Coordinates of C-alpha atoms and ligand atoms in Angstrom, one line a residue:
M1319 CA 10.5 -45.3 25.2
C1320 CA 7.9 -47.0 23.9
G1321 CA 6.0 -49.5 26.6
I1322 CA 3.8 -52.7 26.6
V1323 CA 1.6 -54.0 28.8
G1324 CA -0.6 -57.8 27.6
Y1325 CA -3.2 -59.1 30.1
I1326 CA -5.1 -62.5 29.6
G1327 CA -6.8 -64.0 33.1
E1328 CA -10.0 -64.3 35.1
K1329 CA -10.1 -60.2 36.7
N1330 CA -10.8 -56.9 34.7
S1331 CA -8.2 -56.2 32.2
I1332 CA -7.9 -52.5 32.8
P1333 CA -7.0 -52.1 35.9
I1334 CA -3.9 -54.0 35.9
L1335 CA -3.6 -52.7 32.4
I1336 CA -3.8 -49.0 33.0
E1337 CA -1.6 -49.7 36.2
G1338 CA 1.4 -51.6 34.2
L1339 CA 1.5 -47.9 31.4
K1340 CA 1.9 -46.6 34.7
R1341 CA 4.7 -48.2 36.2
L1342 CA 6.7 -47.5 32.3
E1343 CA 5.9 -44.2 32.1
Y1344 CA 9.8 -43.3 33.2
R1345 CA 11.0 -45.0 29.4
G1346 CA 9.6 -41.8 27.8
Y1347 CA 6.4 -41.4 26.1
D1348 CA 4.0 -39.5 24.0
S1349 CA 1.1 -40.6 23.5
A1350 CA -1.0 -43.9 24.8
G1351 CA -3.5 -46.6 23.9
I1352 CA -5.5 -49.6 25.2
G1353 CA -7.1 -52.4 23.6
I1354 CA -9.4 -55.0 24.7
I1355 CA -12.0 -58.0 24.1
S1356 CA -15.1 -58.5 26.2
N1357 CA -16.3 -61.3 28.4
D1358 CA -19.0 -61.8 26.4
K1359 CA -16.2 -61.9 23.0
K1360 CA -19.0 -59.9 20.9
E1361 CA -17.0 -56.3 21.9
T1362 CA -13.6 -55.2 21.1
R1363 CA -12.5 -51.8 22.3
V1364 CA -9.6 -49.5 21.6
I1365 CA -9.1 -46.1 23.2
K1366 CA -6.4 -43.6 23.0
S1367 CA -5.0 -40.6 24.2
L1368 CA -2.0 -38.0 23.2
G1369 CA -0.4 -37.1 26.8
K1370 CA -0.5 -39.4 29.3
V1371 CA -0.8 -42.3 31.1
S1372 CA -3.5 -40.2 33.7
K1373 CA -5.4 -38.1 30.5
L1374 CA -5.9 -42.2 28.7
E1375 CA -6.7 -43.6 32.1
E1376 CA -10.3 -40.4 32.9
K1377 CA -11.0 -41.6 29.1
V1378 CA -11.1 -45.4 30.5
E1379 CA -13.0 -44.6 33.4
H1380 CA -15.6 -43.7 30.6
L1381 CA -15.9 -47.1 28.8
V1382 CA -19.6 -49.0 29.1
I1383 CA -17.9 -52.8 28.7
D1384 CA -18.9 -56.0 29.9
N1385 CA -15.7 -57.2 32.0
S1386 CA -12.5 -57.7 29.6
S1387 CA -10.4 -60.5 31.0
I1388 CA -7.7 -59.5 27.9
G1389 CA -6.3 -57.2 26.7
I1390 CA -3.1 -54.9 25.5
A1391 CA -2.0 -51.6 25.9
H1392 CA 0.8 -49.5 25.2
T1393 CA 3.2 -46.1 25.3
R1394 CA 4.6 -44.0 22.4
W1395 CA 7.7 -43.0 21.8
A1396 CA 7.2 -41.4 18.8
T1397 CA 9.6 -42.7 15.5
H1398 CA 7.5 -42.7 11.8
G1399 CA 4.6 -39.6 12.5
E1400 CA 4.0 -37.3 14.5
P1401 CA 2.7 -37.4 18.2
S1402 CA -1.3 -38.2 18.0
E1403 CA -3.9 -40.2 18.4
A1404 CA -3.5 -41.8 15.5
N1405 CA -0.5 -43.1 15.3
A1406 CA -0.9 -44.2 19.0
H1407 CA -1.0 -48.0 19.1
P1408 CA -3.0 -50.3 19.5
H1409 CA -3.7 -50.0 15.9
F1410 CA -6.2 -51.9 14.1
N1411 CA -7.9 -53.8 11.2
K1412 CA -10.4 -52.0 9.4
D1413 CA -13.3 -54.0 11.7
E1414 CA -11.5 -53.7 14.5
S1415 CA -11.2 -57.2 15.2
L1416 CA -7.7 -57.8 15.3
Y1417 CA -5.2 -55.1 17.7
L1418 CA -1.9 -54.6 17.9
V1419 CA 1.4 -53.0 20.0
H1420 CA 4.4 -53.1 18.6
N1421 CA 8.0 -51.6 19.4
G1422 CA 10.7 -51.0 17.0
I1423 CA 11.1 -50.2 13.6
I1424 CA 9.4 -51.7 10.8
E1425 CA 12.0 -50.9 8.1
N1426 CA 10.6 -51.9 4.9
Y1427 CA 7.5 -50.3 5.8
T1428 CA 6.9 -48.7 2.7
E1429 CA 7.0 -51.5 0.7
I1430 CA 4.8 -53.7 2.4
K1431 CA 2.1 -50.7 2.5
A1432 CA 2.5 -49.7 -1.2
K1433 CA 1.3 -53.7 -1.7
L1434 CA -1.4 -53.8 0.7
T1435 CA -2.4 -50.6 -0.5
K1436 CA -3.4 -51.7 -3.9
D1437 CA -5.1 -55.2 -2.1
G1438 CA -7.2 -53.0 -1.0
F1439 CA -6.6 -51.9 2.5
E1440 CA -6.5 -48.9 3.8
F1441 CA -4.4 -47.3 6.3
V1442 CA -5.6 -44.4 8.9
S1443 CA -1.8 -44.0 10.3
Q1444 CA 1.6 -42.5 9.9
T1445 CA 3.6 -45.3 11.6
D1446 CA 5.5 -48.1 10.4
T1447 CA 3.7 -50.5 13.0
E1448 CA -0.1 -50.2 10.8
V1449 CA 1.1 -53.5 8.2
L1450 CA 2.5 -55.3 10.3
V1451 CA -1.7 -55.4 11.6
H1452 CA -3.2 -55.6 7.6
L1453 CA -0.5 -57.7 6.9
I1454 CA -1.8 -60.2 9.9
D1455 CA -5.0 -59.8 8.5
S1456 CA -3.9 -60.5 5.6
F1457 CA -3.2 -64.1 6.5
L1458 CA -5.9 -64.6 8.5
A1459 CA -8.5 -63.7 6.0
K1460 CA -6.7 -66.5 4.2
G1461 CA -7.8 -68.6 7.2
S1462 CA -4.7 -68.9 8.9
S1463 CA -4.7 -68.5 12.9
L1464 CA -3.4 -66.2 14.4
L1465 CA -0.4 -67.4 15.9
K1466 CA 0.4 -68.5 11.7
S1467 CA -1.4 -65.3 10.7
V1468 CA 1.8 -63.7 12.6
Q1469 CA 4.2 -65.5 11.8
L1470 CA 3.8 -65.6 8.2
A1471 CA 3.3 -61.9 8.6
L1472 CA 6.9 -61.8 10.0
S1473 CA 8.2 -63.4 8.2
E1474 CA 7.8 -60.8 5.6
V1475 CA 9.4 -58.0 7.5
R1476 CA 12.7 -56.3 7.8
G1477 CA 13.7 -54.3 10.6
T1478 CA 13.1 -54.7 14.3
Y1479 CA 10.0 -55.9 17.3
G1480 CA 8.6 -56.6 20.7
L1481 CA 5.1 -56.9 19.5
C1482 CA 1.6 -58.3 21.1
A1483 CA -1.9 -59.5 19.0
I1484 CA -5.0 -60.3 20.0
S1485 CA -8.4 -61.0 17.8
K1486 CA -11.7 -61.2 18.3
T1487 CA -11.4 -64.5 15.9
E1488 CA -9.7 -66.5 18.8
P1489 CA -9.8 -64.4 22.0
D1490 CA -8.9 -66.3 24.4
K1491 CA -4.5 -65.6 23.6
I1492 CA -2.2 -63.1 23.5
I1493 CA 0.2 -63.5 20.2
V1494 CA 3.8 -62.8 21.5
A1495 CA 7.2 -62.3 19.6
R1496 CA 10.5 -60.6 19.9
K1497 CA 13.0 -59.4 17.2
G1498 CA 15.7 -57.0 19.4
S1499 CA 13.2 -55.6 21.2
P1500 CA 12.5 -56.7 24.9
L1501 CA 9.9 -58.5 26.2
V1502 CA 8.6 -61.2 29.7
V1503 CA 6.1 -63.1 29.8
G1504 CA 5.1 -63.1 33.5
I1505 CA 3.6 -66.3 35.0
G1506 CA 0.2 -66.0 37.5
D1507 CA -2.0 -68.4 39.2
G1508 CA -4.7 -68.8 36.3
E1509 CA -3.8 -65.7 34.8
H1510 CA -0.2 -64.7 32.4
F1511 CA 0.8 -61.0 31.5
V1512 CA 3.1 -59.5 28.7
A1513 CA 6.0 -56.3 30.0
S1514 CA 8.5 -54.9 27.9
D1515 CA 10.1 -54.3 31.2
V1516 CA 9.7 -56.3 34.5
N1517 CA 8.4 -53.6 36.4
A1518 CA 4.8 -53.8 34.7
L1519 CA 4.5 -57.1 36.9
I1520 CA 5.5 -56.4 40.3
G1521 CA 3.4 -57.1 42.3
H1522 CA 1.2 -59.7 40.2
T1523 CA 3.9 -62.0 40.0
S1524 CA 7.5 -63.0 40.9
R1525 CA 7.8 -65.4 37.8
C1526 CA 9.1 -65.1 34.4
V1527 CA 10.7 -66.1 31.1
Y1528 CA 12.3 -63.8 29.2
I1529 CA 11.7 -63.7 25.1
E1530 CA 14.6 -64.6 22.8
D1531 CA 14.7 -63.3 19.5
G1532 CA 13.5 -64.8 16.6
E1533 CA 10.9 -66.4 19.4
I1534 CA 6.4 -66.4 19.1
V1535 CA 4.9 -66.9 22.0
E1536 CA 1.4 -67.5 22.1
V1537 CA 0.0 -66.7 25.8
T1538 CA -3.9 -68.6 26.9
K1539 CA -4.7 -67.4 30.6
D1540 CA -3.4 -71.1 31.3
K1541 CA -0.8 -71.8 29.8
F1542 CA 2.4 -70.1 27.4
T1543 CA 3.8 -72.6 24.5
V1544 CA 6.9 -70.8 23.0
S1545 CA 7.9 -71.9 19.3
S1546 CA 10.8 -70.5 16.9
I1547 CA 9.5 -68.9 13.9
D1548 CA 9.7 -72.3 12.5
N1549 CA 7.4 -73.1 14.8
E1550 CA 9.9 -75.6 16.4
E1551 CA 8.2 -75.3 20.0
I1552 CA 11.7 -74.1 22.7
L1553 CA 11.6 -74.8 26.5
K1554 CA 12.3 -71.7 28.7
E1555 CA 13.8 -71.2 32.1
V1556 CA 11.9 -69.5 34.3
H1557 CA 13.3 -66.8 36.2
E1558 CA 11.9 -65.7 39.6
I1559 CA 12.4 -61.2 39.7
S1560 CA 13.4 -60.0 42.8
V1561 CA 12.4 -56.5 43.0
E1562 CA 10.3 -55.0 45.6
L1563 CA 6.7 -53.0 45.2
D1564 CA 8.2 -50.0 46.9
E1565 CA 12.1 -49.9 44.8
I1566 CA 9.9 -48.4 42.1
S1567 CA 7.8 -46.6 44.5
K1568 CA 9.1 -42.8 44.7
G1569 CA 8.4 -42.9 49.1
D1570 CA 8.4 -39.0 50.3
Y1571 CA 10.4 -37.7 47.5
P1572 CA 9.1 -35.8 45.6
H1573 CA 11.0 -37.2 41.5
Y1574 CA 12.3 -40.2 41.2
M1575 CA 15.8 -38.2 40.3
L1576 CA 15.9 -36.8 43.9
K1577 CA 15.1 -40.8 45.3
E1578 CA 18.1 -42.1 43.4
I1579 CA 20.9 -39.8 44.6
Y1580 CA 19.9 -40.2 48.1
E1581 CA 19.8 -43.9 47.3
Q1582 CA 23.3 -43.6 46.8
V1583 CA 23.9 -44.3 50.5
N1584 CA 22.9 -47.1 49.5
S1585 CA 23.6 -48.3 46.5
V1586 CA 26.6 -47.8 46.5
H1587 CA 27.4 -49.9 49.1
D1588 CA 25.6 -52.5 47.5
S1589 CA 28.2 -52.3 44.3
F1590 CA 31.0 -54.0 46.5
R1591 CA 29.0 -55.3 49.2
G1592 CA 30.5 -59.6 49.4
R1593 CA 32.8 -59.0 46.5
I1594 CA 35.7 -57.9 49.0
L1595 CA 38.7 -60.2 50.2
M1596 CA 40.2 -58.0 52.4
D1597 CA 43.5 -60.7 53.0
E1598 CA 43.6 -61.4 49.3
G1599 CA 43.5 -57.9 48.5
T1600 CA 42.0 -58.7 46.1
A1601 CA 37.5 -58.5 45.0
K1602 CA 35.6 -61.3 44.2
L1603 CA 32.9 -60.8 41.5
D1604 CA 31.1 -64.6 41.0
G1605 CA 29.9 -63.0 36.9
I1606 CA 33.7 -63.1 35.6
D1607 CA 36.3 -65.4 39.3
R1608 CA 36.1 -67.8 36.2
I1609 CA 37.6 -66.1 33.4
A1610 CA 39.8 -63.8 35.1
E1611 CA 42.9 -64.8 34.0
R1612 CA 41.7 -64.4 30.1
I1613 CA 40.7 -60.4 30.5
A1614 CA 43.7 -60.1 32.4
N1615 CA 46.0 -62.1 29.1
S1616 CA 43.7 -60.1 27.2
K1617 CA 46.1 -57.5 24.6
R1618 CA 43.6 -54.9 25.0
L1619 CA 39.9 -54.1 27.4
V1620 CA 37.3 -52.4 24.9
L1621 CA 35.3 -50.3 27.0
S1622 CA 31.9 -49.8 24.8
A1623 CA 28.5 -47.7 25.9
C1624 CA 26.4 -44.7 25.2
G1625 CA 25.7 -41.7 27.2
T1626 CA 25.9 -41.7 31.0
S1627 CA 27.2 -45.5 30.9
W1628 CA 29.8 -44.3 28.5
H1629 CA 31.3 -41.4 30.7
A1630 CA 31.8 -44.7 33.8
G1631 CA 33.5 -46.7 30.3
L1632 CA 35.7 -43.4 30.7
V1633 CA 36.1 -42.9 34.5
A1634 CA 37.8 -47.0 34.3
E1635 CA 39.7 -46.2 31.5
Y1636 CA 42.0 -44.5 33.4
M1637 CA 41.2 -46.8 37.0
L1638 CA 41.9 -50.2 34.8
E1639 CA 45.0 -48.1 32.9
Q1640 CA 46.7 -47.5 35.9
F1641 CA 45.2 -50.4 38.2
T1642 CA 46.3 -53.1 35.8
G1643 CA 48.5 -51.6 33.2
I1644 CA 46.3 -53.0 30.0
P1645 CA 46.1 -50.6 27.0
V1646 CA 42.0 -49.8 27.3
E1647 CA 39.9 -48.4 24.4
V1648 CA 36.3 -46.5 24.9
D1649 CA 34.0 -46.4 22.1
Y1650 CA 30.4 -45.2 21.1
A1651 CA 29.0 -48.2 21.4
S1652 CA 26.4 -45.8 18.7
E1653 CA 30.4 -45.2 16.3
F1654 CA 31.7 -48.9 17.2
R1655 CA 30.1 -50.5 14.4
Y1656 CA 29.8 -47.2 11.4
R1657 CA 33.9 -48.0 12.1
N1658 CA 36.0 -51.3 10.9
P1659 CA 37.4 -51.4 14.8
I1660 CA 40.1 -53.6 15.3
V1661 CA 39.1 -56.0 17.9
T1662 CA 40.2 -59.2 18.3
K1663 CA 39.9 -63.0 19.9
E1664 CA 43.0 -61.5 22.6
D1665 CA 40.8 -59.2 23.5
S1666 CA 38.4 -58.0 26.2
M1667 CA 35.0 -56.4 25.5
F1668 CA 33.0 -54.7 28.8
F1669 CA 29.4 -53.8 27.7
I1670 CA 28.2 -51.3 30.0
S1671 CA 24.3 -50.6 29.8
Q1672 CA 22.0 -49.4 33.4
S1673 CA 18.9 -50.8 31.2
G1674 CA 20.5 -53.8 29.4
E1675 CA 18.6 -53.0 26.3
T1676 CA 20.0 -49.3 24.6
A1677 CA 19.8 -50.6 21.0
D1678 CA 23.1 -49.3 20.0
T1679 CA 25.3 -50.7 22.4
L1680 CA 23.4 -54.7 21.6
A1681 CA 23.6 -52.9 17.9
A1682 CA 28.1 -53.4 19.1
M1683 CA 27.8 -56.6 21.3
K1684 CA 26.5 -58.7 17.2
E1685 CA 29.5 -56.5 16.0
A1686 CA 31.7 -57.4 18.7
K1687 CA 30.8 -61.1 18.7
R1688 CA 31.9 -61.5 14.6
R1689 CA 35.1 -60.7 15.1
D1690 CA 35.1 -63.4 18.4
A1691 CA 36.0 -60.9 21.2
L1692 CA 35.5 -62.3 24.8
M1693 CA 31.9 -60.3 25.3
L1694 CA 31.1 -59.0 29.6
G1695 CA 28.6 -57.8 30.3
I1696 CA 28.1 -54.7 33.2
C1697 CA 24.2 -53.7 34.0
N1698 CA 22.2 -53.0 36.3
V1699 CA 18.9 -54.5 35.2
V1700 CA 18.9 -58.4 35.8
G1701 CA 17.9 -60.7 32.9
S1702 CA 18.0 -57.8 30.7
S1703 CA 19.6 -58.3 26.9
I1704 CA 22.8 -57.4 27.4
A1705 CA 22.5 -59.3 30.4
R1706 CA 21.4 -62.0 28.8
E1707 CA 23.9 -61.2 24.9
S1708 CA 27.3 -61.4 27.3
E1709 CA 28.9 -64.3 27.7
A1710 CA 29.9 -63.1 31.9
G1711 CA 29.5 -60.1 33.3
V1712 CA 28.7 -58.0 36.6
Y1713 CA 26.0 -56.9 37.8
V1714 CA 26.1 -53.3 39.2
H1715 CA 23.1 -53.5 42.2
A1716 CA 21.9 -50.5 42.3
G1717 CA 18.7 -50.9 42.6
P1718 CA 15.6 -49.9 39.9
E1719 CA 16.2 -47.0 38.5
I1720 CA 13.6 -45.1 36.9
G1721 CA 14.4 -41.2 36.6
V1722 CA 15.6 -41.0 33.3
A1723 CA 18.3 -39.0 33.6
S1724 CA 20.8 -41.8 35.2
T1725 CA 22.4 -41.0 38.9
K1726 CA 22.5 -44.3 40.8
A1727 CA 24.3 -46.4 38.2
F1728 CA 27.4 -43.9 37.2
T1729 CA 28.6 -44.3 40.4
S1730 CA 27.7 -47.7 41.4
Q1731 CA 29.3 -48.8 36.8
L1732 CA 32.6 -47.4 39.0
V1733 CA 32.4 -49.2 42.6
V1734 CA 32.3 -52.6 39.6
F1735 CA 35.6 -51.3 38.2
A1736 CA 37.3 -50.3 40.9
L1737 CA 36.6 -53.8 41.7
I1738 CA 37.5 -54.8 38.1
S1739 CA 40.5 -53.1 38.1
V1740 CA 41.6 -55.0 42.1
L1741 CA 40.5 -58.7 40.3
I1742 CA 42.6 -57.8 37.4
G1743 CA 45.3 -55.7 38.2
R1744 CA 45.9 -58.3 41.6
K1745 CA 46.9 -60.7 38.9
R1746 CA 49.5 -58.7 37.0
H1747 CA 50.9 -56.0 38.6
L1748 CA 49.3 -54.7 41.8
S1749 CA 50.2 -55.2 44.9
L1750 CA 48.9 -56.6 47.8
I1751 CA 49.1 -53.7 49.9
D1752 CA 47.9 -51.4 46.7
G1753 CA 45.1 -53.2 46.0
Q1754 CA 43.8 -53.5 50.4
E1755 CA 44.0 -49.7 50.3
I1756 CA 41.3 -49.0 46.8
L1757 CA 39.6 -52.2 49.2
R1758 CA 39.0 -49.5 52.6
E1759 CA 38.6 -46.8 50.6
L1760 CA 35.6 -48.5 48.9
E1761 CA 34.4 -49.6 52.0
S1762 CA 34.5 -45.6 53.0
L1763 CA 32.5 -44.6 50.6
P1764 CA 28.6 -44.4 51.6
K1765 CA 29.9 -42.2 55.0
K1766 CA 31.5 -40.0 52.6
I1767 CA 28.5 -39.5 50.3
E1768 CA 26.1 -38.8 53.9
Q1769 CA 28.4 -35.8 54.2
I1770 CA 28.4 -34.5 50.7
L1771 CA 24.7 -35.4 50.5
K1772 CA 24.3 -32.9 54.1
L1773 CA 25.0 -30.6 51.3
N1774 CA 22.0 -30.7 49.7
N1775 CA 20.6 -27.2 50.6
Q1776 CA 23.6 -24.9 50.2
I1777 CA 23.5 -26.6 46.7
E1778 CA 20.3 -26.1 46.3
A1779 CA 20.6 -21.9 46.9
I1780 CA 23.5 -22.1 44.8
A1781 CA 21.0 -23.5 42.4
E1782 CA 18.7 -21.0 43.0
K1783 CA 20.8 -18.3 41.0
F1784 CA 21.3 -19.6 38.1
V1785 CA 18.0 -20.5 37.2
N1786 CA 18.0 -18.2 34.3
A1787 CA 21.8 -19.0 33.2
K1788 CA 22.3 -20.7 28.9
N1789 CA 25.2 -21.4 29.6
F1790 CA 26.9 -24.4 31.8
L1791 CA 31.5 -25.0 31.5
Y1792 CA 32.4 -27.9 33.4
L1793 CA 35.9 -28.5 33.8
G1794 CA 38.0 -31.3 35.6
R1795 CA 40.8 -32.7 34.8
G1796 CA 42.4 -36.7 35.1
Y1797 CA 39.8 -39.1 36.8
N1798 CA 37.8 -35.7 37.3
F1799 CA 37.4 -34.7 33.2
P1800 CA 34.5 -38.1 32.2
V1801 CA 32.8 -36.6 36.1
A1802 CA 33.1 -32.9 33.9
L1803 CA 31.2 -34.5 31.0
E1804 CA 28.8 -36.0 33.1
G1805 CA 27.7 -32.5 35.4
A1806 CA 26.8 -31.8 32.3
L1807 CA 25.2 -33.5 30.8
K1808 CA 22.9 -33.8 33.9
M1809 CA 22.9 -29.7 32.9
K1810 CA 21.5 -30.4 29.5
E1811 CA 19.3 -33.4 29.8
I1812 CA 17.0 -32.7 32.7
S1813 CA 17.2 -28.1 32.8
Y1814 CA 17.3 -27.9 29.2
I1815 CA 20.0 -25.4 29.1
H1816 CA 23.3 -25.6 27.3
A1817 CA 26.4 -27.0 28.5
E1818 CA 29.7 -28.3 28.1
G1819 CA 31.8 -30.4 29.7
Y1820 CA 35.8 -30.2 28.5
P1821 CA 39.4 -31.8 30.7
A1822 CA 40.4 -28.5 32.3
A1823 CA 43.6 -27.7 29.8
E1824 CA 41.5 -28.2 26.4
M1825 CA 39.5 -24.4 28.1
K1826 CA 42.6 -22.8 27.0
H1827 CA 42.1 -24.0 23.7
G1828 CA 38.4 -23.0 22.4
P1829 CA 35.6 -22.5 25.3
I1830 CA 38.1 -19.7 26.7
A1831 CA 36.7 -17.9 24.4
L1832 CA 33.2 -17.7 25.4
I1833 CA 34.0 -16.8 29.0
D1834 CA 32.7 -13.8 30.4
E1835 CA 30.7 -12.3 33.3
N1836 CA 27.5 -14.5 32.6
M1837 CA 29.1 -17.7 31.8
P1838 CA 28.9 -19.9 35.2
V1839 CA 31.9 -22.4 35.2
I1840 CA 32.2 -25.7 37.0
V1841 CA 35.6 -26.7 38.0
I1842 CA 36.0 -30.3 40.0
A1843 CA 39.0 -29.1 42.2
P1844 CA 39.7 -31.7 44.4
K1845 CA 43.2 -31.5 46.0
D1846 CA 44.8 -34.4 44.3
S1847 CA 47.8 -34.6 42.2
V1848 CA 46.7 -32.6 39.0
Y1849 CA 44.9 -29.6 42.3
E1850 CA 47.6 -27.1 41.0
K1851 CA 47.1 -27.2 37.3
V1852 CA 43.0 -27.1 38.1
I1853 CA 43.9 -23.8 39.9
T1854 CA 46.0 -22.5 37.2
N1855 CA 42.4 -22.7 35.0
I1856 CA 40.4 -21.5 37.1
E1857 CA 42.8 -18.4 37.3
E1858 CA 42.0 -18.4 33.8
V1859 CA 38.8 -18.1 33.9
K1860 CA 38.5 -15.8 36.8
A1861 CA 41.4 -12.9 34.7
R1862 CA 37.6 -13.5 32.0
K1863 CA 35.1 -12.3 34.9
G1864 CA 33.5 -15.9 35.4
V1865 CA 32.0 -17.2 37.6
I1866 CA 32.8 -20.2 39.5
I1867 CA 31.5 -22.8 41.6
A1868 CA 34.1 -25.4 42.5
I1869 CA 34.2 -28.8 43.6
A1870 CA 37.0 -28.7 46.1
S1871 CA 38.5 -30.2 49.2
E1872 CA 36.6 -30.2 52.5
N1873 CA 40.4 -28.7 53.7
D1874 CA 40.6 -26.5 50.9
N1875 CA 40.5 -22.9 52.5
E1876 CA 42.5 -21.4 49.7
I1877 CA 40.3 -21.9 46.7
D1878 CA 37.6 -19.7 48.8
N1879 CA 39.7 -16.7 47.9
L1880 CA 39.5 -17.4 44.0
V1881 CA 35.5 -18.9 43.1
D1882 CA 32.9 -17.2 43.6
Y1883 CA 30.7 -20.5 45.2
S1884 CA 32.7 -23.7 46.5
I1885 CA 31.2 -27.4 47.4
K1886 CA 33.2 -28.4 49.7
I1887 CA 33.3 -32.1 50.2
P1888 CA 35.7 -34.9 51.7
D1889 CA 38.1 -37.0 49.9
T1890 CA 39.4 -40.4 48.6
I1891 CA 42.4 -41.7 47.0
R1892 CA 42.4 -40.1 43.3
M1893 CA 40.6 -43.1 41.5
L1894 CA 37.0 -43.3 43.4
M1895 CA 37.2 -39.4 43.8
P1896 CA 34.5 -39.2 40.9
I1897 CA 32.5 -41.1 43.2
L1898 CA 32.0 -38.2 45.0
T1899 CA 32.8 -35.5 43.0
V1900 CA 29.4 -36.3 40.6
I1901 CA 27.5 -36.0 43.4
P1902 CA 27.2 -32.1 43.9
L1903 CA 26.6 -32.3 40.1
Q1904 CA 24.1 -34.4 40.4
L1905 CA 22.0 -32.8 43.1
L1906 CA 23.0 -29.0 41.4
A1907 CA 21.3 -30.0 37.9
Y1908 CA 18.2 -31.2 40.1
H1909 CA 17.9 -28.1 41.4
V1910 CA 18.2 -26.2 39.0
A1911 CA 15.6 -28.0 36.8
V1912 CA 13.2 -28.1 39.6
K1913 CA 13.1 -24.2 40.1
K1914 CA 12.8 -23.8 36.6
G1915 CA 9.8 -25.7 36.6
L1916 CA 10.3 -28.4 34.5
N1917 CA 9.9 -32.4 34.9
V1918 CA 12.9 -33.7 36.5
D1919 CA 11.7 -37.5 36.1
Q1920 CA 10.7 -37.6 32.4
P1921 CA 12.1 -35.0 30.3
R1922 CA 11.1 -33.9 27.0
N1923 CA 12.0 -36.0 24.0
L1924 CA 13.9 -38.7 26.0
A1925 CA 13.9 -41.8 27.0
K1926 CA 14.7 -44.1 29.4
S1927 CA 16.0 -46.4 27.7
V1928 CA 16.6 -46.8 24.1
T1929 CA 15.7 -49.8 22.6
V1930 CA 16.0 -47.9 18.6
E1931 CA 19.7 -46.6 17.4
Ligands
M6R2419 O1 20.6 -47.8 29.6 P1 22.2 -47.2 29.7 O2 22.8 -47.5 30.3 O3 23.0 -48.2 28.0 O4 21.5 -46.1 28.8 C1 22.4 -45.2 28.6 C2 21.7 -43.9 27.2 O5 20.6 -43.9 26.9 C3 21.7 -43.1 29.0 O6 22.7 -43.3 30.3 C4 21.5 -42.1 28.7 O7 22.5 -41.2 28.9 C5 20.5 -40.9 30.1 N1 19.8 -40.2 30.2 C6 22.1 -40.4 31.0 O8 21.3 -39.2 32.4

């Protein structure tokens, strides 16, 4: 979603800001803008552009301004007001001496706008953000400092914000504030950076502080001071950024999504590396070891997440129930707080999120906190809000995921839940032998993934046949039912083809009515304990002339007599099979979208990290 970058130092801020915005492009946006103050402090400039950052960059190249070493920049994903230059950030006051970029939503903006309009302030955009600028300006006009004016303005607003403000009247500082929308300050030598995502800082600095809700920061080139909204100074811990520049570049791949699909050989390995205690048939997860006993004694395990992470939660439900014997419930985070969820201090809640910034998941966490459940985070992004809000948790170690369609984070989430199942299972009834079998199978996965990736050309050829399909149906049973949902989600989000995932047996209760010779049906049918039943479902589709693509076991020769296309993959134990069966589905969606000429890494309307509810 929206992205923020800020710079203050001695270098020219413009290329740093543009480069920072490019690093945040993956989050999804519709317009971009930059606001700077010239080094002689006489001029301010704002430049905005609809569409890609590259268009903004072209405009900025023609900018005639004395060097600027302070500036803020933004990529906007429209919430209030259509995508347009007027609605793009930075927003500014009447004499353009004050600039502001903002992520989040100001909920009471209509009432503030009415009051400000009455006081003579003129609005030029349809955004909620513009009220913040004029509100801050109204306090500046009464003689308050920039910091104080931001504090006073924020005490009047309801909603969420991550914001940066600069002013010609105090041109040596950026004021930064956060409530519900992530921000990080990068610490350099005689320079500081601000960003909504550490990716914008990589290559500039490896030291940062994460800003928490309710904190306001005054950032100059030499120092930063963090205080609470009531002006109490807060001391911050400095964190190291471990991500390297090459991890966030596309390398030789045409798209991040393809790179990330191929990276699964290593990312799956990284997710279990150093976490297996083979002799004891258990796992060692530093983030939850000290409370593993408490988790094992939980009355219930509740998993909450959105999108692909929710699908990982559904697979985890099968794993955890099978190996720990504890009842499991999986909730859409976006629905959790609109019920009256029965969660108590005897329950353990897992919040699953690649980005660790999903607003719905954070909101579910806040609701769970009130009910005293143990709160555990399963995140990919180190230092993210969900990771920091959790009492304990496990990082999935998939590495930076840039493609909007989540791929390697999903398989790594499943690896982590397999490890948690073993760790908690061994504290309950799981035998040493069974624990060891799971761990040995986990260790064999990277080689099997390598084997599946060799099917890329075959899958691309199958994709070619279905570029013009209008619908897809995905079917799976047991552990592979959530994979059917995930395969359908991948197809929908990047190829814009309608796709639905169903438990295979549910098909006859409704969706079977859709099947004719124009309906491609993808059936996940490895040779496991539900294989015979899935074959019956295949027969039902065949009888209605549906076109069947099967994801099948490599030694299954009979299935070729029943289906139109088969993609043969290696086997593993049932609980780990989703880590393998999902990969052909990721590749299929990828190739269909590429053949349709679509923007695979930044599909329309979508954002990588959904930071509004
Ligand atoms: O960062 P999160 O895992 O919390 O994100 C949740 C969903 O927004 C995300 O999985 C989304 O569904 C992806 N676009 C799926 O590919």
